Amino acid sequence: MSTIIGGQVLRDMVNDWIGDGKRVGGPGYVGNHLILYRWLHRSDELLLESYPRPHNSIKEFLFPSHEKLYHYKIDGQHIELSEAVLPDAQQIIFAARPCDAASLPILDHVFNWDYRDVFYNRRRSLTTVVTLACQDHDAHCFCTSVGGGPDDERGSDAMLFALGQDQYEVRCFTDKGKALFEGKLEESTRVGKVGPGPERRLDLETVREFLKTDFESPLWERQTLRCIGCGACAYNCPTCHCFDITDEKVGSAGVRMRSWDSCQMAMFTVHASGHNPRSRQPQRQRQRIYHKFEIYPSKFGEILCTGCGNCSRVCPVGLGITPVLTAIQEEQAARAGTGAAQEAGREKVDQ
Amino acid sequence: MVMNIYKPDLMKVLQVRQQTGDVKSVRIAFEDPARAAEFSFRVGQFGIFSAFGYGESTFNICSSSNWKDYIEFCFRKTGAVTEALWQIEEGDTIGFRGPYGNSYPMEEWEGRDLIFLGGGIAMPPIRCAIWYALENRDKYGHITVVYGARTTRDLVFQDELDEWAQHERTTIIRCVDPGGETPDWKGEIGFVPNVLKKAAIQARNAVALVIGPPIMIKNTLPVLSDMGLAERDIYTSLENRMKCGVGKCGRCNCGPVYVCKEGPVFSLEQMKHLPNDF
């Protein structure tokens, strides 16, 4: 048995939520070709059809690109601080891709180790995530190489599976998901299918072996010197979470802001003395790969990547996770001499 | 309401001392008496200091943890935030978050001789440990301070160097780079590693804390090795750029280590296991 719902009922639900004052974020067209996640005003802005995935991520809904941390007023020598207003409206992220939802339990670690980030946590507790299992993928998708897949349940409260003719199977995984669809579902025998997902083409064991043993490899220079340091990979990544803290003041009042930042920027690590531990672009690319595949796993037990492929999808110079990890695999295989690692990678793809 | 970890405490500026042409030290106290009463820190920890309207900067808390009514920090005028801090006067209000990071293992160092080696603006993060050791004088062996700066005008806390020299079993050596001396200069002329070598310090039971520009640290380490110090007995404090101070913003890491949480204090033995990323 399964539970199903019609597309029109889903769209009516979206309109009802918005009418009730809930915030609903989901994919939609911006212009004729670009598909982005954004806050929706009406259900007809929502895109439920099959396509690979939006060019941005859902992190914006929990960790906005610009966010107020607190306000201050300056009165001569006296300063008055006041809290930023935290959101209190329930929010529903609708028709997100599983590779977006999977980022949330991963991000929970960094925003809660030791010091708890109230801004992220508040939005997280107000959020229900409904994903749409993937029918399609493109050449950039690689979820299956990093432990995910077209119906990866991580981070989803409920998941929709397209049945055709504007019908969807609904699987609820959490109480939040069940509550959202309560009284809306019909029993059925129809079960949703997913696409095969992208072919598995990375072997993370080989990658980590390389990262553990060769920090100074010339590979970084060779592979990543063409990076122009625009940061597009980071801004569109569901798991990149680095930020800057800056001031915005007008007259005697101001606000302390947090904004997305990227390890690809030259200023990211420069010391007051002028010394920069990562003064060259390849060192910054190396940091990005290490953070995702070595540092984060060693700290929190999970890689900081869900295989969405946005990094290479948006990169103006053909970089991103897969091109660099592929080069690492080849290097590691060549180093092994026997090509054993490459062989192992191929076997896994075949399975 | 859960605590907003980014919101600072408001601090009253009690005193501003100009140390050199571009370095000032500032004494501040909590506006909120309840926060003042509960606050404590360990020498070696750092804070994130706010100039409202300009931003935040990271500095070591350079006062001793035994001083209960205030804390101090010291900065060089180098950017927008420090330009703004340069303008502050007694009675002004600034922000402080902290204390953050690990600290000097002062208990482990008990019974040992202490060698403090500092270059230029690196004296403040050493000063807190020197005061702490002098205030617990019986617990430590001989204390040697070698402090170098480019010129005689770039030495900070000069009056305190004189005060430290008055203590028993304490040797203070000042040096300036060749050409940085004045005709009446009574200290050494030369770079910290050379002056250290020349000083021929008895180092059989010593630990060393070395803080300064990367080139000074690099050239000082072989001298300490020659003196017989083990890697586990040589310490430094990394000064990576930070924004959050609480292990979130992602920029201070050196390989797998978040300097803001697992540092800033590392032994040379620990540093040997970090990638060349600092």
JSON list of N, CA, C and O in Angstrom, two decimals, chain B residues 110-112 132-141 143 168-169:
[
{"chain": "B", "resi": 110, "resn": "GLU", "atom": "N", "xyz": [54.72, 24.44, 35.91]},
{"chain": "B", "resi": 110, "resn": "GLU", "atom": "CA", "xyz": [55.20, 24.67, 37.29]},
{"chain": "B", "resi": 110, "resn": "GLU", "atom": "C", "xyz": [56.46, 23.85, 37.53]},
{"chain": "B", "resi": 110, "resn": "GLU", "atom": "O", "xyz": [56.55, 22.70, 37.10]},
{"chain": "B", "resi": 111, "resn": "GLY", "atom": "N", "xyz": [57.40, 24.46, 38.21]},
{"chain": "B", "resi": 111, "resn": "GLY", "atom": "CA", "xyz": [58.66, 23.78, 38.49]},
{"chain": "B", "resi": 111, "resn": "GLY", "atom": "C", "xyz": [59.69, 23.91, 37.38]},
{"chain": "B", "resi": 111, "resn": "GLY", "atom": "O", "xyz": [60.83, 23.49, 37.54]},
{"chain": "B", "resi": 112, "resn": "ARG", "atom": "N", "xyz": [59.30, 24.50, 36.26]},
{"chain": "B", "resi": 112, "resn": "ARG", "atom": "CA", "xyz": [60.20, 24.63, 35.12]},
{"chain": "B", "resi": 112, "resn": "ARG", "atom": "C", "xyz": [60.75, 26.05, 35.04]},
{"chain": "B", "resi": 112, "resn": "ARG", "atom": "O", "xyz": [60.15, 27.00, 35.52]},
{"chain": "B", "resi": 132, "resn": "TYR", "atom": "N", "xyz": [51.46, 36.47, 35.01]},
{"chain": "B", "resi": 132, "resn": "TYR", "atom": "CA", "xyz": [50.90, 35.34, 35.75]},
{"chain": "B", "resi": 132, "resn": "TYR", "atom": "C", "xyz": [52.01, 34.57, 36.48]},
{"chain": "B", "resi": 132, "resn": "TYR", "atom": "O", "xyz": [51.88, 34.22, 37.66]},
{"chain": "B", "resi": 133, "resn": "ALA", "atom": "N", "xyz": [53.13, 34.36, 35.78]},
{"chain": "B", "resi": 133, "resn": "ALA", "atom": "CA", "xyz": [54.25, 33.62, 36.38]},
{"chain": "B", "resi": 133, "resn": "ALA", "atom": "C", "xyz": [54.87, 34.41, 37.53]},
{"chain": "B", "resi": 133, "resn": "ALA", "atom": "O", "xyz": [55.20, 33.86, 38.59]},
{"chain": "B", "resi": 134, "resn": "LEU", "atom": "N", "xyz": [55.00, 35.74, 37.32]},
{"chain": "B", "resi": 134, "resn": "LEU", "atom": "CA", "xyz": [55.61, 36.56, 38.37]},
{"chain": "B", "resi": 134, "resn": "LEU", "atom": "C", "xyz": [54.69, 36.64, 39.60]},
{"chain": "B", "resi": 134, "resn": "LEU", "atom": "O", "xyz": [55.16, 36.74, 40.74]},
{"chain": "B", "resi": 135, "resn": "GLU", "atom": "N", "xyz": [53.39, 36.58, 39.37]},
{"chain": "B", "resi": 135, "resn": "GLU", "atom": "CA", "xyz": [52.44, 36.62, 40.49]},
{"chain": "B", "resi": 135, "resn": "GLU", "atom": "C", "xyz": [52.37, 35.28, 41.23]},
{"chain": "B", "resi": 135, "resn": "GLU", "atom": "O", "xyz": [51.79, 35.19, 42.29]},
{"chain": "B", "resi": 136, "resn": "ASN", "atom": "N", "xyz": [52.91, 34.25, 40.60]},
{"chain": "B", "resi": 136, "resn": "ASN", "atom": "CA", "xyz": [53.01, 32.93, 41.24]},
{"chain": "B", "resi": 136, "resn": "ASN", "atom": "C", "xyz": [54.48, 32.53, 41.26]},
{"chain": "B", "resi": 136, "resn": "ASN", "atom": "O", "xyz": [54.86, 31.43, 40.87]},
{"chain": "B", "resi": 137, "resn": "ARG", "atom": "N", "xyz": [55.32, 33.47, 41.69]},
{"chain": "B", "resi": 137, "resn": "ARG", "atom": "CA", "xyz": [56.76, 33.38, 41.51]},
{"chain": "B", "resi": 137, "resn": "ARG", "atom": "C", "xyz": [57.36, 32.08, 42.05]},
{"chain": "B", "resi": 137, "resn": "ARG", "atom": "O", "xyz": [58.27, 31.50, 41.48]},
{"chain": "B", "resi": 138, "resn": "ASP", "atom": "N", "xyz": [56.82, 31.59, 43.20]},
{"chain": "B", "resi": 138, "resn": "ASP", "atom": "CA", "xyz": [57.40, 30.40, 43.85]},
{"chain": "B", "resi": 138, "resn": "ASP", "atom": "C", "xyz": [57.23, 29.15, 43.00]},
{"chain": "B", "resi": 138, "resn": "ASP", "atom": "O", "xyz": [57.93, 28.16, 43.17]},
{"chain": "B", "resi": 139, "resn": "LYS", "atom": "N", "xyz": [56.25, 29.17, 42.10]},
{"chain": "B", "resi": 139, "resn": "LYS", "atom": "CA", "xyz": [55.94, 27.96, 41.34]},
{"chain": "B", "resi": 139, "resn": "LYS", "atom": "C", "xyz": [56.84, 27.74, 40.14]},
{"chain": "B", "resi": 139, "resn": "LYS", "atom": "O", "xyz": [56.80, 26.68, 39.51]},
{"chain": "B", "resi": 140, "resn": "TYR", "atom": "N", "xyz": [57.60, 28.77, 39.75]},
{"chain": "B", "resi": 140, "resn": "TYR", "atom": "CA", "xyz": [58.40, 28.66, 38.53]},
{"chain": "B", "resi": 140, "resn": "TYR", "atom": "C", "xyz": [59.87, 28.89, 38.83]},
{"chain": "B", "resi": 140, "resn": "TYR", "atom": "O", "xyz": [60.24, 29.56, 39.79]},
{"chain": "B", "resi": 141, "resn": "GLY", "atom": "N", "xyz": [60.73, 28.31, 37.98]},
{"chain": "B", "resi": 141, "resn": "GLY", "atom": "CA", "xyz": [62.17, 28.50, 38.12]},
{"chain": "B", "resi": 141, "resn": "GLY", "atom": "C", "xyz": [62.59, 29.84, 37.55]},
{"chain": "B", "resi": 141, "resn": "GLY", "atom": "O", "xyz": [61.85, 30.82, 37.63]},
{"chain": "B", "resi": 143, "resn": "ILE", "atom": "N", "xyz": [63.11, 32.84, 35.12]},
{"chain": "B", "resi": 143, "resn": "ILE", "atom": "CA", "xyz": [62.32, 33.39, 34.02]},
{"chain": "B", "resi": 143, "resn": "ILE", "atom": "C", "xyz": [63.21, 34.27, 33.16]},
{"chain": "B", "resi": 143, "resn": "ILE", "atom": "O", "xyz": [63.88, 35.19, 33.67]},
{"chain": "B", "resi": 168, "resn": "GLU", "atom": "N", "xyz": [63.04, 38.65, 41.50]},
{"chain": "B", "resi": 168, "resn": "GLU", "atom": "CA", "xyz": [64.12, 37.68, 41.70]},
{"chain": "B", "resi": 168, "resn": "GLU", "atom": "C", "xyz": [64.12, 36.64, 40.57]},
{"chain": "B", "resi": 168, "resn": "GLU", "atom": "O", "xyz": [63.08, 36.35, 39.99]},
{"chain": "B", "resi": 169, "resn": "ARG", "atom": "N", "xyz": [65.26, 36.06, 40.29]},
{"chain": "B", "resi": 169, "resn": "ARG", "atom": "CA", "xyz": [65.44, 34.99, 39.30]},
{"chain": "B", "resi": 169, "resn": "ARG", "atom": "C", "xyz": [64.77, 35.34, 37.97]},
{"chain": "B", "resi": 169, "resn": "ARG", "atom": "O", "xyz": [64.10, 34.53, 37.35]}
]
